[in-house]
């Protein structure tokens, strides 16, 4: 996804007049929206999530070598060595190798060849989704290990396909990296309400079965039958290529504020990169880095620097709207906490306020105020005297007051830009996506885009023809 964005940013800056560009991709085909992999797992054609088909590369004069893994770079001779034994020269190399799923060393998980046994899957690529959906049918049982974003998403899709699904999560509450225990509990209730079983505070100790996996044993000794085992236990930066190329690697590939490694001519960005000790696991920082790197490499703004990303996530987790930003808990004694708990709806909203400014927020089940909160958090604007009013500002502020708020967080599209696009004729969510990119990232703002169109597009006047 990072490379896809970098290629677009290059196009906007005339980068293809400066560089002859080759993209090496281990996966087959062009770029696709990994965030929407759930659609492929659900049964849709992979093409529906492809963002750059091979023709796009041809049209832009870019050589796409898909299905080609790069083994190493020889950074002295400036050559790229690929797995098929070929070697190609380069002037500048950019690594955007992403992340790889963590596979816990569970007993019975791997066969004698070291590969995952039939029935065990990770959830990272189109290939994983196709293999998983071909392996299962309605009525099968699935155990998903990991109650974070990916695990819950996989669980929902599989449950919607008629599987009996249990999520096993090591922490006491779900999505504990983004939600406090109340938020995680509310989310857990909604997930169970959707028909998915949750075993929180438990770990899988071993997998069993003969030819293929047929169940797992939990740490309390319980045995759960499972035709399918989905491992969604987190990711770590993919650094095998960087290591083989003797690039500086810590948790990720170490880069500075221009996304350069210490080896001249080699840059890295995206989930594989480590900047100021931090690696990222969502797409917004990856895209911010792509913009900086394009400015540096195309010379359009060579003094620009990447200073790190403020993290906020707005997600549709298994059908439940969730947003989270900044701190999960107060950190200073003077921090104030505001919470609204709606027991009946299993909805939850929480703000953490420091000196009149928002330092953390989480919303479960009712995320209407996300855009306002993201703006307050991102810019550090002062909160209203009663901070809870920030949860309602999106309704009472009026069009002018809200015009600057960011509706699409992935592509940083403001309400003003959307209003302009609508008045220029974009009258559907798809048309808004084409003209502004809004809604084409994680897609969690699409409902809001629809509402905005509805409120602004006047129905065509009825035509009465007298005959
Ligand atoms: C199922 C799923 C749902 C997600 N949902 C969300 C969401 O809702 N919101 C959000 O913000 N983020 C989400 N993410 C995370 C998001 O997809 C990532 O942040 C994003 O893809 C990172 O982009 P990247 O370019 O760094 O890495 P990737 O998109 O992983 O791309 C890296 C590519 O490099 C290739 N590669 C690696 N090594 C080599 C090599 N040696 N030679 C050739 N090719 C190589 C890999 O095969 C891969 O195709 C989700 C991820 C998954 C898997």
mmCIF file of C-alpha atoms in Angstrom, residues 63-376:
data_model
loop_
_atom_site.group_PDB
_atom_site.id
_atom_site.type_symbol
_atom_site.label_atom_id
_atom_site.label_comp_id
_atom_site.label_asym_id
_atom_site.label_seq_id
_atom_site.Cartn_x
_atom_site.Cartn_y
_atom_site.Cartn_z
ATOM 1 C CA UNK A 63 8.285 -1.836 -15.012
ATOM 2 C CA UNK A 64 6.312 -4.116 -12.679
ATOM 3 C CA UNK A 65 8.067 -7.343 -11.755
ATOM 4 C CA UNK A 66 5.380 -9.058 -9.751
ATOM 5 C CA UNK A 67 5.808 -12.507 -8.272
ATOM 6 C CA UNK A 68 9.480 -11.571 -7.896
ATOM 7 C CA UNK A 69 11.068 -11.634 -4.458
ATOM 8 C CA UNK A 70 14.150 -9.526 -3.958
ATOM 9 C CA UNK A 71 16.772 -11.562 -2.131
ATOM 10 C CA UNK A 72 19.254 -8.800 -1.354
ATOM 11 C CA UNK A 73 20.752 -5.515 -2.461
ATOM 12 C CA UNK A 74 24.430 -5.217 -3.119
ATOM 13 C CA UNK A 75 24.704 -1.660 -1.863
ATOM 14 C CA UNK A 76 28.345 -1.255 -2.981
ATOM 15 C CA UNK A 77 27.752 -2.314 -6.575
ATOM 16 C CA UNK A 78 24.197 -0.907 -6.402
ATOM 17 C CA UNK A 79 22.474 -4.006 -7.709
ATOM 18 C CA UNK A 80 19.217 -5.769 -6.823
ATOM 19 C CA UNK A 81 19.495 -9.552 -6.590
ATOM 20 C CA UNK A 82 16.224 -11.402 -7.137
ATOM 21 C CA UNK A 83 15.281 -14.934 -6.185
ATOM 22 C CA UNK A 84 15.273 -16.035 -9.828
ATOM 23 C CA UNK A 85 19.040 -15.465 -9.830
ATOM 24 C CA UNK A 86 18.974 -12.205 -11.816
ATOM 25 C CA UNK A 87 20.794 -9.000 -10.937
ATOM 26 C CA UNK A 88 19.746 -5.472 -11.965
ATOM 27 C CA UNK A 89 21.430 -2.139 -11.386
ATOM 28 C CA UNK A 90 19.894 0.767 -9.473
ATOM 29 C CA UNK A 91 20.751 4.348 -8.555
ATOM 30 C CA UNK A 92 18.217 4.668 -5.737
ATOM 31 C CA UNK A 93 16.467 1.855 -3.877
ATOM 32 C CA UNK A 94 13.352 2.193 -1.734
ATOM 33 C CA UNK A 95 12.321 -0.657 0.574
ATOM 34 C CA UNK A 96 8.630 -0.894 1.434
ATOM 35 C CA UNK A 97 8.500 -4.522 2.490
ATOM 36 C CA UNK A 98 5.693 -4.111 5.044
ATOM 37 C CA UNK A 99 5.124 -6.500 7.924
ATOM 38 C CA UNK A 100 4.817 -10.207 8.448
ATOM 39 C CA UNK A 101 2.341 -11.939 10.731
ATOM 40 C CA UNK A 102 3.640 -13.282 14.033
ATOM 41 C CA UNK A 103 3.249 -17.030 14.291
ATOM 42 C CA UNK A 104 3.449 -18.203 17.915
ATOM 43 C CA UNK A 105 5.564 -21.334 18.481
ATOM 44 C CA UNK A 106 2.621 -23.555 19.420
ATOM 45 C CA UNK A 107 2.925 -27.279 19.730
ATOM 46 C CA UNK A 108 1.402 -29.079 16.750
ATOM 47 C CA UNK A 109 1.210 -25.962 14.583
ATOM 48 C CA UNK A 110 3.825 -26.835 11.979
ATOM 49 C CA UNK A 111 4.396 -29.974 9.947
ATOM 50 C CA UNK A 112 7.722 -31.765 9.531
ATOM 51 C CA UNK A 113 8.587 -29.458 6.615
ATOM 52 C CA UNK A 114 8.330 -26.465 8.994
ATOM 53 C CA UNK A 115 5.279 -25.063 7.161
ATOM 54 C CA UNK A 116 1.957 -24.355 8.886
ATOM 55 C CA UNK A 117 -0.125 -27.514 8.959
ATOM 56 C CA UNK A 118 -3.269 -27.732 6.811
ATOM 57 C CA UNK A 119 -5.985 -25.817 8.632
ATOM 58 C CA UNK A 120 -3.711 -23.111 10.096
ATOM 59 C CA UNK A 121 -3.613 -19.758 8.304
ATOM 60 C CA UNK A 122 -2.328 -16.215 8.674
ATOM 61 C CA UNK A 123 -4.317 -13.252 7.349
ATOM 62 C CA UNK A 124 -2.118 -10.866 5.379
ATOM 63 C CA UNK A 125 -2.433 -11.340 1.624
ATOM 64 C CA UNK A 126 -4.971 -12.011 -1.115
ATOM 65 C CA UNK A 127 -3.428 -15.493 -1.351
ATOM 66 C CA UNK A 128 -4.114 -16.168 2.363
ATOM 67 C CA UNK A 129 -7.766 -15.158 1.899
ATOM 68 C CA UNK A 130 -8.306 -17.309 -1.174
ATOM 69 C CA UNK A 131 -6.695 -20.327 0.490
ATOM 70 C CA UNK A 132 -8.799 -19.825 3.624
ATOM 71 C CA UNK A 133 -12.073 -19.483 1.809
ATOM 72 C CA UNK A 134 -11.365 -22.505 -0.385
ATOM 73 C CA UNK A 135 -10.543 -24.550 2.724
ATOM 74 C CA UNK A 136 -13.780 -23.868 4.630
ATOM 75 C CA UNK A 137 -17.500 -24.173 4.214
ATOM 76 C CA UNK A 138 -20.543 -23.090 6.229
ATOM 77 C CA UNK A 139 -20.975 -25.139 9.404
ATOM 78 C CA UNK A 140 -17.226 -25.589 9.962
ATOM 79 C CA UNK A 141 -15.765 -24.332 13.203
ATOM 80 C CA UNK A 142 -12.992 -21.757 13.388
ATOM 81 C CA UNK A 143 -10.759 -20.569 16.198
ATOM 82 C CA UNK A 144 -9.221 -17.153 15.709
ATOM 83 C CA UNK A 145 -6.172 -16.495 17.875
ATOM 84 C CA UNK A 146 -6.018 -12.771 18.641
ATOM 85 C CA UNK A 147 -8.774 -10.300 19.483
ATOM 86 C CA UNK A 148 -7.213 -7.249 17.850
ATOM 87 C CA UNK A 149 -8.402 -5.530 14.698
ATOM 88 C CA UNK A 150 -7.393 -8.285 12.267
ATOM 89 C CA UNK A 151 -8.615 -11.180 14.395
ATOM 90 C CA UNK A 152 -12.016 -9.599 14.956
ATOM 91 C CA UNK A 153 -12.377 -8.727 11.306
ATOM 92 C CA UNK A 154 -11.549 -12.284 10.238
ATOM 93 C CA UNK A 155 -13.947 -13.615 12.889
ATOM 94 C CA UNK A 156 -16.824 -11.485 11.605
ATOM 95 C CA UNK A 157 -16.304 -12.440 7.963
ATOM 96 C CA UNK A 158 -16.076 -16.149 8.817
ATOM 97 C CA UNK A 159 -19.139 -15.941 11.056
ATOM 98 C CA UNK A 160 -21.056 -14.202 8.256
ATOM 99 C CA UNK A 161 -20.086 -17.119 5.995
ATOM 100 C CA UNK A 162 -21.823 -19.518 8.398
ATOM 101 C CA UNK A 163 -18.854 -20.785 10.433
ATOM 102 C CA UNK A 164 -18.991 -21.294 14.189
ATOM 103 C CA UNK A 165 -16.319 -18.851 15.389
ATOM 104 C CA UNK A 166 -14.478 -18.486 18.707
ATOM 105 C CA UNK A 167 -11.938 -15.714 19.301
ATOM 106 C CA UNK A 168 -9.237 -16.550 21.853
ATOM 107 C CA UNK A 169 -7.534 -13.432 23.183
ATOM 108 C CA UNK A 170 -4.700 -13.296 25.695
ATOM 109 C CA UNK A 171 -5.715 -10.015 27.391
ATOM 110 C CA UNK A 172 -8.826 -9.753 29.547
ATOM 111 C CA UNK A 173 -10.560 -7.456 27.052
ATOM 112 C CA UNK A 174 -10.557 -7.132 23.251
ATOM 113 C CA UNK A 175 -8.426 -4.661 21.269
ATOM 114 C CA UNK A 176 -6.474 -3.767 24.389
ATOM 115 C CA UNK A 177 -3.892 -1.828 22.347
ATOM 116 C CA UNK A 178 -6.546 0.704 21.310
ATOM 117 C CA UNK A 179 -9.224 0.469 24.030
ATOM 118 C CA UNK A 180 -9.284 0.537 27.825
ATOM 119 C CA UNK A 181 -10.970 -2.292 29.686
ATOM 120 C CA UNK A 182 -14.446 -0.684 29.605
ATOM 121 C CA UNK A 183 -14.165 -0.027 25.862
ATOM 122 C CA UNK A 184 -12.895 -3.564 25.260
ATOM 123 C CA UNK A 185 -15.741 -5.002 27.359
ATOM 124 C CA UNK A 186 -18.360 -3.037 25.412
ATOM 125 C CA UNK A 187 -16.815 -4.172 22.142
ATOM 126 C CA UNK A 188 -16.771 -7.763 23.417
ATOM 127 C CA UNK A 189 -20.499 -7.584 24.166
ATOM 128 C CA UNK A 190 -21.253 -6.343 20.672
ATOM 129 C CA UNK A 191 -19.056 -9.023 19.132
ATOM 130 C CA UNK A 192 -20.863 -11.729 21.108
ATOM 131 C CA UNK A 193 -24.161 -10.156 20.114
ATOM 132 C CA UNK A 194 -23.071 -10.660 16.482
ATOM 133 C CA UNK A 195 -22.858 -14.426 17.166
ATOM 134 C CA UNK A 196 -19.121 -14.801 17.787
ATOM 135 C CA UNK A 197 -17.831 -16.512 20.947
ATOM 136 C CA UNK A 198 -15.038 -14.808 22.893
ATOM 137 C CA UNK A 199 -12.563 -16.493 25.268
ATOM 138 C CA UNK A 200 -10.680 -13.526 26.708
ATOM 139 C CA UNK A 201 -7.780 -13.863 29.149
ATOM 140 C CA UNK A 202 -6.890 -17.224 27.595
ATOM 141 C CA UNK A 203 -4.122 -18.512 25.336
ATOM 142 C CA UNK A 204 -3.915 -21.387 22.900
ATOM 143 C CA UNK A 205 -1.297 -23.875 24.106
ATOM 144 C CA UNK A 206 -1.342 -26.461 21.339
ATOM 145 C CA UNK A 207 -3.062 -27.541 18.139
ATOM 146 C CA UNK A 208 -4.073 -31.153 17.534
ATOM 147 C CA UNK A 209 -5.261 -33.312 14.642
ATOM 148 C CA UNK A 210 -3.822 -35.963 12.331
ATOM 149 C CA UNK A 211 -3.327 -34.881 8.700
ATOM 150 C CA UNK A 212 -4.894 -31.496 9.322
ATOM 151 C CA UNK A 213 -5.646 -29.411 12.374
ATOM 152 C CA UNK A 214 -8.889 -30.424 14.059
ATOM 153 C CA UNK A 215 -8.764 -28.466 17.316
ATOM 154 C CA UNK A 216 -6.803 -26.539 19.914
ATOM 155 C CA UNK A 217 -6.105 -26.842 23.621
ATOM 156 C CA UNK A 218 -6.341 -23.694 25.747
ATOM 157 C CA UNK A 219 -4.211 -22.863 28.797
ATOM 158 C CA UNK A 220 -7.041 -23.886 31.150
ATOM 159 C CA UNK A 221 -7.027 -27.361 29.588
ATOM 160 C CA UNK A 222 -10.215 -26.791 27.558
ATOM 161 C CA UNK A 223 -10.229 -28.337 24.143
ATOM 162 C CA UNK A 224 -11.967 -26.491 21.288
ATOM 163 C CA UNK A 225 -12.695 -28.333 18.027
ATOM 164 C CA UNK A 226 -11.512 -26.262 15.051
ATOM 165 C CA UNK A 227 -11.494 -27.036 11.347
ATOM 166 C CA UNK A 228 -9.777 -23.732 10.777
ATOM 167 C CA UNK A 229 -7.219 -21.922 12.913
ATOM 168 C CA UNK A 230 -6.572 -18.277 12.063
ATOM 169 C CA UNK A 231 -3.462 -16.733 13.578
ATOM 170 C CA UNK A 232 -3.938 -13.008 14.109
ATOM 171 C CA UNK A 233 -1.452 -12.480 16.922
ATOM 172 C CA UNK A 234 0.140 -9.285 15.630
ATOM 173 C CA UNK A 235 2.726 -8.348 13.036
ATOM 174 C CA UNK A 236 6.375 -7.408 13.013
ATOM 175 C CA UNK A 237 8.302 -5.369 10.437
ATOM 176 C CA UNK A 238 9.534 -7.473 7.553
ATOM 177 C CA UNK A 239 13.289 -7.000 7.576
ATOM 178 C CA UNK A 240 14.651 -10.170 5.916
ATOM 179 C CA UNK A 241 15.694 -8.276 2.772
ATOM 180 C CA UNK A 242 17.240 -5.436 4.781
ATOM 181 C CA UNK A 243 19.202 -7.909 6.915
ATOM 182 C CA UNK A 244 20.433 -9.788 3.853
ATOM 183 C CA UNK A 245 21.558 -6.434 2.431
ATOM 184 C CA UNK A 246 23.386 -5.491 5.664
ATOM 185 C CA UNK A 247 21.226 -2.419 6.208
ATOM 186 C CA UNK A 248 20.854 -1.089 9.756
ATOM 187 C CA UNK A 249 17.968 -2.941 11.397
ATOM 188 C CA UNK A 250 16.606 -2.661 14.902
ATOM 189 C CA UNK A 251 12.905 -3.554 15.286
ATOM 190 C CA UNK A 252 12.497 -2.212 11.745
ATOM 191 C CA UNK A 253 14.822 -0.756 9.109
ATOM 192 C CA UNK A 254 16.299 2.308 10.792
ATOM 193 C CA UNK A 255 15.623 5.565 8.905
ATOM 194 C CA UNK A 256 16.063 9.273 9.619
ATOM 195 C CA UNK A 257 13.672 12.171 9.026
ATOM 196 C CA UNK A 258 14.136 11.956 5.239
ATOM 197 C CA UNK A 259 13.324 8.214 5.345
ATOM 198 C CA UNK A 260 16.947 7.497 4.375
ATOM 199 C CA UNK A 261 18.920 4.617 5.838
ATOM 200 C CA UNK A 262 22.537 5.315 6.725
ATOM 201 C CA UNK A 263 23.566 3.532 3.493
ATOM 202 C CA UNK A 264 23.726 6.086 0.660
ATOM 203 C CA UNK A 265 21.035 5.602 -1.984
ATOM 204 C CA UNK A 266 18.818 3.342 0.121
ATOM 205 C CA UNK A 267 15.530 4.530 1.645
ATOM 206 C CA UNK A 268 12.812 2.681 3.555
ATOM 207 C CA UNK A 269 9.297 3.569 4.611
ATOM 208 C CA UNK A 270 6.020 1.997 5.660
ATOM 209 C CA UNK A 271 5.529 -0.766 8.194
ATOM 210 C CA UNK A 272 9.050 -2.110 7.618
ATOM 211 C CA UNK A 273 10.676 1.167 8.702
ATOM 212 C CA UNK A 274 11.642 2.294 12.183
ATOM 213 C CA UNK A 275 11.712 6.051 12.741
ATOM 214 C CA UNK A 276 12.853 7.441 16.083
ATOM 215 C CA UNK A 277 12.403 4.021 17.670
ATOM 216 C CA UNK A 278 8.832 3.691 16.401
ATOM 217 C CA UNK A 279 7.275 1.337 13.885
ATOM 218 C CA UNK A 280 3.681 1.658 12.702
ATOM 219 C CA UNK A 281 0.967 -0.898 11.964
ATOM 220 C CA UNK A 282 -1.738 1.188 10.289
ATOM 221 C CA UNK A 283 -1.800 2.910 6.951
ATOM 222 C CA UNK A 284 -2.050 6.635 7.761
ATOM 223 C CA UNK A 285 1.609 7.017 8.862
ATOM 224 C CA UNK A 286 2.717 4.967 5.835
ATOM 225 C CA UNK A 287 1.006 7.461 3.539
ATOM 226 C CA UNK A 288 2.456 10.449 5.393
ATOM 227 C CA UNK A 289 5.908 8.937 4.914
ATOM 228 C CA UNK A 290 5.205 8.326 1.199
ATOM 229 C CA UNK A 291 4.444 12.043 0.704
ATOM 230 C CA UNK A 292 7.662 13.127 2.443
ATOM 231 C CA UNK A 293 9.761 10.614 0.518
ATOM 232 C CA UNK A 294 8.267 11.721 -2.817
ATOM 233 C CA UNK A 295 9.070 15.358 -1.994
ATOM 234 C CA UNK A 296 12.644 14.463 -1.086
ATOM 235 C CA UNK A 297 13.327 12.185 -4.073
ATOM 236 C CA UNK A 298 11.609 14.362 -6.665
ATOM 237 C CA UNK A 299 13.272 17.485 -5.275
ATOM 238 C CA UNK A 300 9.914 19.276 -5.030
ATOM 239 C CA UNK A 301 10.479 20.076 -1.349
ATOM 240 C CA UNK A 302 13.849 18.571 -0.418
ATOM 241 C CA UNK A 303 13.861 20.289 2.972
ATOM 242 C CA UNK A 304 10.681 18.570 4.133
ATOM 243 C CA UNK A 305 11.165 16.235 7.097
ATOM 244 C CA UNK A 306 9.097 13.415 8.581
ATOM 245 C CA UNK A 307 8.758 14.030 12.306
ATOM 246 C CA UNK A 308 6.608 11.038 13.265
ATOM 247 C CA UNK A 309 2.858 10.489 13.148
ATOM 248 C CA UNK A 310 0.147 11.154 15.664
ATOM 249 C CA UNK A 311 -1.788 7.945 15.871
ATOM 250 C CA UNK A 312 -5.508 7.788 15.517
ATOM 251 C CA UNK A 313 -7.534 4.914 14.261
ATOM 252 C CA UNK A 314 -11.078 4.895 13.099
ATOM 253 C CA UNK A 315 -12.194 1.439 12.258
ATOM 254 C CA UNK A 316 -15.188 -0.671 11.596
ATOM 255 C CA UNK A 317 -14.338 -3.674 13.706
ATOM 256 C CA UNK A 318 -16.542 -6.610 12.889
ATOM 257 C CA UNK A 319 -19.428 -4.255 12.131
ATOM 258 C CA UNK A 320 -18.887 -2.114 15.245
ATOM 259 C CA UNK A 321 -17.619 1.459 14.832
ATOM 260 C CA UNK A 322 -14.520 2.098 16.912
ATOM 261 C CA UNK A 323 -12.219 5.120 17.117
ATOM 262 C CA UNK A 324 -9.160 5.581 19.286
ATOM 263 C CA UNK A 325 -6.451 8.227 19.549
ATOM 264 C CA UNK A 326 -3.639 9.142 21.927
ATOM 265 C CA UNK A 327 -3.482 7.922 25.523
ATOM 266 C CA UNK A 328 -5.764 5.153 26.743
ATOM 267 C CA UNK A 329 -5.480 6.195 30.405
ATOM 268 C CA UNK A 330 -4.607 9.430 32.273
ATOM 269 C CA UNK A 331 -0.842 9.774 32.671
ATOM 270 C CA UNK A 332 -0.551 12.812 34.947
ATOM 271 C CA UNK A 333 -2.367 13.360 38.224
ATOM 272 C CA UNK A 334 -3.922 16.520 36.776
ATOM 273 C CA UNK A 335 -5.332 14.752 33.678
ATOM 274 C CA UNK A 336 -9.127 14.789 33.615
ATOM 275 C CA UNK A 337 -11.197 11.870 32.359
ATOM 276 C CA UNK A 338 -14.712 12.186 30.915
ATOM 277 C CA UNK A 339 -16.708 9.056 30.162
ATOM 278 C CA UNK A 340 -20.143 8.301 28.799
ATOM 279 C CA UNK A 341 -21.227 4.700 29.216
ATOM 280 C CA UNK A 342 -24.413 3.561 27.504
ATOM 281 C CA UNK A 343 -24.981 0.126 29.037
ATOM 282 C CA UNK A 344 -28.018 -0.771 26.973
ATOM 283 C CA UNK A 345 -26.403 0.056 23.640
ATOM 284 C CA UNK A 346 -22.995 -1.242 24.758
ATOM 285 C CA UNK A 347 -21.640 2.108 23.593
ATOM 286 C CA UNK A 348 -18.794 3.984 25.238
ATOM 287 C CA UNK A 349 -17.092 7.345 24.836
ATOM 288 C CA UNK A 350 -14.091 8.593 26.776
ATOM 289 C CA UNK A 351 -11.982 11.744 26.649
ATOM 290 C CA UNK A 352 -8.680 12.377 28.428
ATOM 291 C CA UNK A 353 -7.993 16.081 28.858
ATOM 292 C CA UNK A 354 -4.781 17.829 29.866
ATOM 293 C CA UNK A 355 -4.777 21.595 30.448
ATOM 294 C CA UNK A 356 -7.869 22.030 28.296
ATOM 295 C CA UNK A 357 -6.467 19.958 25.392
ATOM 296 C CA UNK A 358 -7.364 16.488 24.185
ATOM 297 C CA UNK A 359 -4.603 13.918 24.799
ATOM 298 C CA UNK A 360 -6.674 10.790 24.312
ATOM 299 C CA UNK A 361 -10.112 9.641 23.197
ATOM 300 C CA UNK A 362 -11.896 6.413 22.454
ATOM 301 C CA UNK A 363 -15.321 5.755 21.034
ATOM 302 C CA UNK A 364 -17.077 2.412 20.751
ATOM 303 C CA UNK A 365 -20.444 2.019 19.043
ATOM 304 C CA UNK A 366 -21.015 5.763 18.647
ATOM 305 C CA UNK A 367 -18.285 7.393 16.592
ATOM 306 C CA UNK A 368 -20.149 10.390 15.182
ATOM 307 C CA UNK A 369 -17.779 12.838 16.885
ATOM 308 C CA UNK A 370 -14.582 11.215 15.557
ATOM 309 C CA UNK A 371 -13.772 13.841 12.922
ATOM 310 C CA UNK A 372 -14.122 16.679 15.437
ATOM 311 C CA UNK A 373 -12.023 14.854 18.023
ATOM 312 C CA UNK A 374 -9.300 13.933 15.516
ATOM 313 C CA UNK A 375 -9.001 17.587 14.569
ATOM 314 C CA UNK A 376 -8.795 18.706 18.205
#
